[in-house]
Amino acid sequence: MTILPITLCAAAAAAAINTWLSIRIGMIRASKKISIGDGGDMNLIARMRAQANFIENTPIVLVLIAVIELARTGNPFLLGAAAIYMLGRVGHGMGMDGGPLGFLRGPGTLITMLTQLGLGVWAVSIALDM
């Protein structure tokens, strides 16, 4: 049986971040008494989009991490890429609230895009070597 420790850690981190993003949405829902939909509340919409954006991007990153790890077991750069991606997603989530941490949205987005692009190029380079 092949165990992919980097992928497992990345998936665990993704689960924790997704839970955190969900809790943040629930906090606004509870305080504003919005059970379904967004109620036109811009703070709720921003937090919902932060989680949706996470869900839109994270599966492909996890797949890329897994296939690269299968091909290049134990690569410390892969662990670093996974960690940087997760930190970028936290930054993006915090930045979507605006305010003093609003500046984190841009770097979080850039980190997401660069990580996906870098992992994609890495995966292609591995495929071409075979």
mmCIF file with all atom_site columns, C-alpha atoms in Angstrom:
data_model
loop_
_atom_site.group_PDB
_atom_site.id
_atom_site.type_symbol
_atom_site.label_atom_id
_atom_site.label_alt_id
_atom_site.label_comp_id
_atom_site.label_asym_id
_atom_site.label_entity_id
_atom_site.label_seq_id
_atom_site.pdbx_PDB_ins_code
_atom_site.Cartn_x
_atom_site.Cartn_y
_atom_site.Cartn_z
_atom_site.occupancy
_atom_site.B_iso_or_equiv
_atom_site.pdbx_formal_charge
_atom_site.auth_seq_id
_atom_site.auth_comp_id
_atom_site.auth_asym_id
_atom_site.auth_atom_id
_atom_site.pdbx_PDB_model_num
ATOM 1   C CA . MET A 1 1   ? 0.000   0.000  0.000   1.00 0.00 ? 1   MET A CA 1
ATOM 2   C CA . THR A 1 2   ? 1.322   3.436  -0.951  1.00 0.00 ? 2   THR A CA 1
ATOM 3   C CA . ILE A 1 3   ? 0.970   6.137  1.671   1.00 0.00 ? 3   ILE A CA 1
ATOM 4   C CA . LEU A 1 4   ? 1.197   9.756  0.558   1.00 0.00 ? 4   LEU A CA 1
ATOM 5   C CA . PRO A 1 5   ? 2.093   11.725 3.699   1.00 0.00 ? 5   PRO A CA 1
ATOM 6   C CA . ILE A 1 6   ? 2.308   15.122 1.989   1.00 0.00 ? 6   ILE A CA 1
ATOM 7   C CA . THR A 1 7   ? -1.057  14.633 0.321   1.00 0.00 ? 7   THR A CA 1
ATOM 8   C CA . LEU A 1 8   ? -2.586  13.410 3.582   1.00 0.00 ? 8   LEU A CA 1
ATOM 9   C CA . CYS A 1 9   ? -1.288  16.462 5.454   1.00 0.00 ? 9   CYS A CA 1
ATOM 10  C CA . ALA A 1 10  ? -2.469  18.806 2.689   1.00 0.00 ? 10  ALA A CA 1
ATOM 11  C CA . ALA A 1 11  ? -5.929  17.213 2.689   1.00 0.00 ? 11  ALA A CA 1
ATOM 12  C CA . ALA A 1 12  ? -6.105  17.503 6.481   1.00 0.00 ? 12  ALA A CA 1
ATOM 13  C CA . ALA A 1 13  ? -5.104  21.166 6.293   1.00 0.00 ? 13  ALA A CA 1
ATOM 14  C CA . ALA A 1 14  ? -7.715  21.730 3.583   1.00 0.00 ? 14  ALA A CA 1
ATOM 15  C CA . ALA A 1 15  ? -10.385 20.131 5.783   1.00 0.00 ? 15  ALA A CA 1
ATOM 16  C CA . ALA A 1 16  ? -9.405  22.404 8.677   1.00 0.00 ? 16  ALA A CA 1
ATOM 17  C CA . ILE A 1 17  ? -9.446  25.519 6.499   1.00 0.00 ? 17  ILE A CA 1
ATOM 18  C CA . ASN A 1 18  ? -12.808 24.586 4.970   1.00 0.00 ? 18  ASN A CA 1
ATOM 19  C CA . THR A 1 19  ? -14.232 24.066 8.466   1.00 0.00 ? 19  THR A CA 1
ATOM 20  C CA . TRP A 1 20  ? -12.861 27.463 9.553   1.00 0.00 ? 20  TRP A CA 1
ATOM 21  C CA . LEU A 1 21  ? -14.400 29.129 6.492   1.00 0.00 ? 21  LEU A CA 1
ATOM 22  C CA . SER A 1 22  ? -17.747 27.420 7.261   1.00 0.00 ? 22  SER A CA 1
ATOM 23  C CA . ILE A 1 23  ? -17.693 28.556 10.874  1.00 0.00 ? 23  ILE A CA 1
ATOM 24  C CA . ARG A 1 24  ? -17.046 32.145 9.774   1.00 0.00 ? 24  ARG A CA 1
ATOM 25  C CA . ILE A 1 25  ? -20.127 31.966 7.532   1.00 0.00 ? 25  ILE A CA 1
ATOM 26  C CA . GLY A 1 26  ? -22.186 30.471 10.350  1.00 0.00 ? 26  GLY A CA 1
ATOM 27  C CA . MET A 1 27  ? -21.174 33.272 12.698  1.00 0.00 ? 27  MET A CA 1
ATOM 28  C CA . ILE A 1 28  ? -22.630 35.894 10.362  1.00 0.00 ? 28  ILE A CA 1
ATOM 29  C CA . ARG A 1 29  ? -25.714 33.772 9.673   1.00 0.00 ? 29  ARG A CA 1
ATOM 30  C CA . ALA A 1 30  ? -26.367 33.476 13.406  1.00 0.00 ? 30  ALA A CA 1
ATOM 31  C CA . SER A 1 31  ? -25.743 37.133 14.230  1.00 0.00 ? 31  SER A CA 1
ATOM 32  C CA . LYS A 1 32  ? -27.860 38.420 11.327  1.00 0.00 ? 32  LYS A CA 1
ATOM 33  C CA . LYS A 1 33  ? -30.457 35.631 11.531  1.00 0.00 ? 33  LYS A CA 1
ATOM 34  C CA . ILE A 1 34  ? -30.032 34.652 7.870   1.00 0.00 ? 34  ILE A CA 1
ATOM 35  C CA . SER A 1 35  ? -30.839 30.960 7.575   1.00 0.00 ? 35  SER A CA 1
ATOM 36  C CA . ILE A 1 36  ? -30.935 30.466 3.788   1.00 0.00 ? 36  ILE A CA 1
ATOM 37  C CA . GLY A 1 37  ? -29.266 32.427 1.029   1.00 0.00 ? 37  GLY A CA 1
ATOM 38  C CA . ASP A 1 38  ? -27.283 35.583 1.670   1.00 0.00 ? 38  ASP A CA 1
ATOM 39  C CA . GLY A 1 39  ? -30.041 38.034 2.645   1.00 0.00 ? 39  GLY A CA 1
ATOM 40  C CA . GLY A 1 40  ? -28.235 40.683 0.595   1.00 0.00 ? 40  GLY A CA 1
ATOM 41  C CA . ASP A 1 41  ? -25.651 40.990 3.370   1.00 0.00 ? 41  ASP A CA 1
ATOM 42  C CA . MET A 1 42  ? -22.316 41.907 1.777   1.00 0.00 ? 42  MET A CA 1
ATOM 43  C CA . ASN A 1 43  ? -20.270 40.472 4.657   1.00 0.00 ? 43  ASN A CA 1
ATOM 44  C CA . LEU A 1 44  ? -22.043 37.138 4.318   1.00 0.00 ? 44  LEU A CA 1
ATOM 45  C CA . ILE A 1 45  ? -21.655 37.204 0.537   1.00 0.00 ? 45  ILE A CA 1
ATOM 46  C CA . ALA A 1 46  ? -17.922 37.865 0.879   1.00 0.00 ? 46  ALA A CA 1
ATOM 47  C CA . ARG A 1 47  ? -17.452 34.992 3.304   1.00 0.00 ? 47  ARG A CA 1
ATOM 48  C CA . MET A 1 48  ? -19.556 32.661 1.163   1.00 0.00 ? 48  MET A CA 1
ATOM 49  C CA . ARG A 1 49  ? -17.429 33.562 -1.865  1.00 0.00 ? 49  ARG A CA 1
ATOM 50  C CA . ALA A 1 50  ? -14.234 32.992 0.124   1.00 0.00 ? 50  ALA A CA 1
ATOM 51  C CA . GLN A 1 51  ? -15.357 29.445 0.891   1.00 0.00 ? 51  GLN A CA 1
ATOM 52  C CA . ALA A 1 52  ? -16.646 28.856 -2.636  1.00 0.00 ? 52  ALA A CA 1
ATOM 53  C CA . ASN A 1 53  ? -13.343 30.059 -4.074  1.00 0.00 ? 53  ASN A CA 1
ATOM 54  C CA . PHE A 1 54  ? -11.531 27.658 -1.747  1.00 0.00 ? 54  PHE A CA 1
ATOM 55  C CA . ILE A 1 55  ? -13.728 24.794 -2.927  1.00 0.00 ? 55  ILE A CA 1
ATOM 56  C CA . GLU A 1 56  ? -13.225 25.780 -6.569  1.00 0.00 ? 56  GLU A CA 1
ATOM 57  C CA . ASN A 1 57  ? -9.418  25.706 -6.345  1.00 0.00 ? 57  ASN A CA 1
ATOM 58  C CA . THR A 1 58  ? -8.409  23.200 -3.699  1.00 0.00 ? 58  THR A CA 1
ATOM 59  C CA . PRO A 1 59  ? -9.455  19.909 -5.360  1.00 0.00 ? 59  PRO A CA 1
ATOM 60  C CA . ILE A 1 60  ? -7.165  20.433 -8.369  1.00 0.00 ? 60  ILE A CA 1
ATOM 61  C CA . VAL A 1 61  ? -4.293  21.397 -6.074  1.00 0.00 ? 61  VAL A CA 1
ATOM 62  C CA . LEU A 1 62  ? -4.801  18.261 -3.981  1.00 0.00 ? 62  LEU A CA 1
ATOM 63  C CA . VAL A 1 63  ? -4.911  16.097 -7.105  1.00 0.00 ? 63  VAL A CA 1
ATOM 64  C CA . LEU A 1 64  ? -1.703  17.678 -8.403  1.00 0.00 ? 64  LEU A CA 1
ATOM 65  C CA . ILE A 1 65  ? -0.010  17.204 -5.028  1.00 0.00 ? 65  ILE A CA 1
ATOM 66  C CA . ALA A 1 66  ? -1.055  13.536 -4.984  1.00 0.00 ? 66  ALA A CA 1
ATOM 67  C CA . VAL A 1 67  ? 0.118   12.686 -8.489  1.00 0.00 ? 67  VAL A CA 1
ATOM 68  C CA . ILE A 1 68  ? 3.401   14.534 -8.033  1.00 0.00 ? 68  ILE A CA 1
ATOM 69  C CA . GLU A 1 69  ? 3.960   12.790 -4.704  1.00 0.00 ? 69  GLU A CA 1
ATOM 70  C CA . LEU A 1 70  ? 3.301   9.428  -6.346  1.00 0.00 ? 70  LEU A CA 1
ATOM 71  C CA . ALA A 1 71  ? 5.986   10.230 -8.906  1.00 0.00 ? 71  ALA A CA 1
ATOM 72  C CA . ARG A 1 72  ? 8.437   12.032 -6.613  1.00 0.00 ? 72  ARG A CA 1
ATOM 73  C CA . THR A 1 73  ? 8.000   10.602 -3.121  1.00 0.00 ? 73  THR A CA 1
ATOM 74  C CA . GLY A 1 74  ? 9.367   12.635 -0.225  1.00 0.00 ? 74  GLY A CA 1
ATOM 75  C CA . ASN A 1 75  ? 10.124  15.804 -2.166  1.00 0.00 ? 75  ASN A CA 1
ATOM 76  C CA . PRO A 1 76  ? 10.498  18.678 0.347   1.00 0.00 ? 76  PRO A CA 1
ATOM 77  C CA . PHE A 1 77  ? 9.562   21.237 -2.314  1.00 0.00 ? 77  PHE A CA 1
ATOM 78  C CA . LEU A 1 78  ? 6.161   19.578 -2.652  1.00 0.00 ? 78  LEU A CA 1
ATOM 79  C CA . LEU A 1 79  ? 5.565   19.917 1.077   1.00 0.00 ? 79  LEU A CA 1
ATOM 80  C CA . GLY A 1 80  ? 6.557   23.578 0.827   1.00 0.00 ? 80  GLY A CA 1
ATOM 81  C CA . ALA A 1 81  ? 4.197   24.166 -2.102  1.00 0.00 ? 81  ALA A CA 1
ATOM 82  C CA . ALA A 1 82  ? 1.330   22.565 -0.187  1.00 0.00 ? 82  ALA A CA 1
ATOM 83  C CA . ALA A 1 83  ? 2.046   24.666 2.913   1.00 0.00 ? 83  ALA A CA 1
ATOM 84  C CA . ILE A 1 84  ? 2.325   27.901 0.927   1.00 0.00 ? 84  ILE A CA 1
ATOM 85  C CA . TYR A 1 85  ? -0.934  27.150 -0.869  1.00 0.00 ? 85  TYR A CA 1
ATOM 86  C CA . MET A 1 86  ? -2.771  26.603 2.426   1.00 0.00 ? 86  MET A CA 1
ATOM 87  C CA . LEU A 1 87  ? -1.339  29.806 3.907   1.00 0.00 ? 87  LEU A CA 1
ATOM 88  C CA . GLY A 1 88  ? -2.443  31.661 0.787   1.00 0.00 ? 88  GLY A CA 1
ATOM 89  C CA . ARG A 1 89  ? -5.964  30.319 1.173   1.00 0.00 ? 89  ARG A CA 1
ATOM 90  C CA . VAL A 1 90  ? -6.113  31.489 4.792   1.00 0.00 ? 90  VAL A CA 1
ATOM 91  C CA . GLY A 1 91  ? -4.871  34.905 3.696   1.00 0.00 ? 91  GLY A CA 1
ATOM 92  C CA . HIS A 1 92  ? -7.492  35.053 0.962   1.00 0.00 ? 92  HIS A CA 1
ATOM 93  C CA . GLY A 1 93  ? -10.248 34.090 3.392   1.00 0.00 ? 93  GLY A CA 1
ATOM 94  C CA . MET A 1 94  ? -9.200  36.764 5.873   1.00 0.00 ? 94  MET A CA 1
ATOM 95  C CA . GLY A 1 95  ? -8.735  39.315 3.113   1.00 0.00 ? 95  GLY A CA 1
ATOM 96  C CA . MET A 1 96  ? -12.272 38.817 1.832   1.00 0.00 ? 96  MET A CA 1
ATOM 97  C CA . ASP A 1 97  ? -13.505 40.475 5.040   1.00 0.00 ? 97  ASP A CA 1
ATOM 98  C CA . GLY A 1 98  ? -11.901 43.739 3.976   1.00 0.00 ? 98  GLY A CA 1
ATOM 99  C CA . GLY A 1 99  ? -10.818 46.088 6.731   1.00 0.00 ? 99  GLY A CA 1
ATOM 100 C CA . PRO A 1 100 ? -7.218  46.137 7.950   1.00 0.00 ? 100 PRO A CA 1
ATOM 101 C CA . LEU A 1 101 ? -6.550  42.607 6.653   1.00 0.00 ? 101 LEU A CA 1
ATOM 102 C CA . GLY A 1 102 ? -8.189  43.223 3.273   1.00 0.00 ? 102 GLY A CA 1
ATOM 103 C CA . PHE A 1 103 ? -4.764  43.503 1.669   1.00 0.00 ? 103 PHE A CA 1
ATOM 104 C CA . LEU A 1 104 ? -4.312  39.720 2.172   1.00 0.00 ? 104 LEU A CA 1
ATOM 105 C CA . ARG A 1 105 ? -6.864  38.931 -0.532  1.00 0.00 ? 105 ARG A CA 1
ATOM 106 C CA . GLY A 1 106 ? -4.513  39.848 -3.384  1.00 0.00 ? 106 GLY A CA 1
ATOM 107 C CA . PRO A 1 107 ? -1.503  37.879 -2.166  1.00 0.00 ? 107 PRO A CA 1
ATOM 108 C CA . GLY A 1 108 ? -3.784  34.947 -1.312  1.00 0.00 ? 108 GLY A CA 1
ATOM 109 C CA . THR A 1 109 ? -5.147  34.952 -4.848  1.00 0.00 ? 109 THR A CA 1
ATOM 110 C CA . LEU A 1 110 ? -1.677  35.274 -6.371  1.00 0.00 ? 110 LEU A CA 1
ATOM 111 C CA . ILE A 1 111 ? -0.328  32.428 -4.230  1.00 0.00 ? 111 ILE A CA 1
ATOM 112 C CA . THR A 1 112 ? -3.253  30.241 -5.339  1.00 0.00 ? 112 THR A CA 1
ATOM 113 C CA . MET A 1 113 ? -2.666  30.936 -9.020  1.00 0.00 ? 113 MET A CA 1
ATOM 114 C CA . LEU A 1 114 ? 1.104   30.549 -8.861  1.00 0.00 ? 114 LEU A CA 1
ATOM 115 C CA . THR A 1 115 ? 0.853   27.325 -6.862  1.00 0.00 ? 115 THR A CA 1
ATOM 116 C CA . GLN A 1 116 ? -1.606  25.809 -9.332  1.00 0.00 ? 116 GLN A CA 1
ATOM 117 C CA . LEU A 1 117 ? 0.493   26.901 -12.288 1.00 0.00 ? 117 LEU A CA 1
ATOM 118 C CA . GLY A 1 118 ? 3.728   25.684 -10.687 1.00 0.00 ? 118 GLY A CA 1
ATOM 119 C CA . LEU A 1 119 ? 2.272   22.305 -9.743  1.00 0.00 ? 119 LEU A CA 1
ATOM 120 C CA . GLY A 1 120 ? 0.776   21.968 -13.230 1.00 0.00 ? 120 GLY A CA 1
ATOM 121 C CA . VAL A 1 121 ? 4.143   22.670 -14.893 1.00 0.00 ? 121 VAL A CA 1
ATOM 122 C CA . TRP A 1 122 ? 5.834   20.276 -12.475 1.00 0.00 ? 122 TRP A CA 1
ATOM 123 C CA . ALA A 1 123 ? 3.310   17.535 -13.308 1.00 0.00 ? 123 ALA A CA 1
ATOM 124 C CA . VAL A 1 124 ? 3.855   18.015 -17.051 1.00 0.00 ? 124 VAL A CA 1
ATOM 125 C CA . SER A 1 125 ? 7.638   17.951 -16.613 1.00 0.00 ? 125 SER A CA 1
ATOM 126 C CA . ILE A 1 126 ? 7.347   14.643 -14.745 1.00 0.00 ? 126 ILE A CA 1
ATOM 127 C CA . ALA A 1 127 ? 5.070   13.233 -17.457 1.00 0.00 ? 127 ALA A CA 1
ATOM 128 C CA . LEU A 1 128 ? 7.504   14.236 -20.207 1.00 0.00 ? 128 LEU A CA 1
ATOM 129 C CA . ASP A 1 129 ? 10.438  12.610 -18.416 1.00 0.00 ? 129 ASP A CA 1
ATOM 130 C CA . MET A 1 130 ? 8.666   9.216  -18.462 1.00 0.00 ? 130 MET A CA 1
#
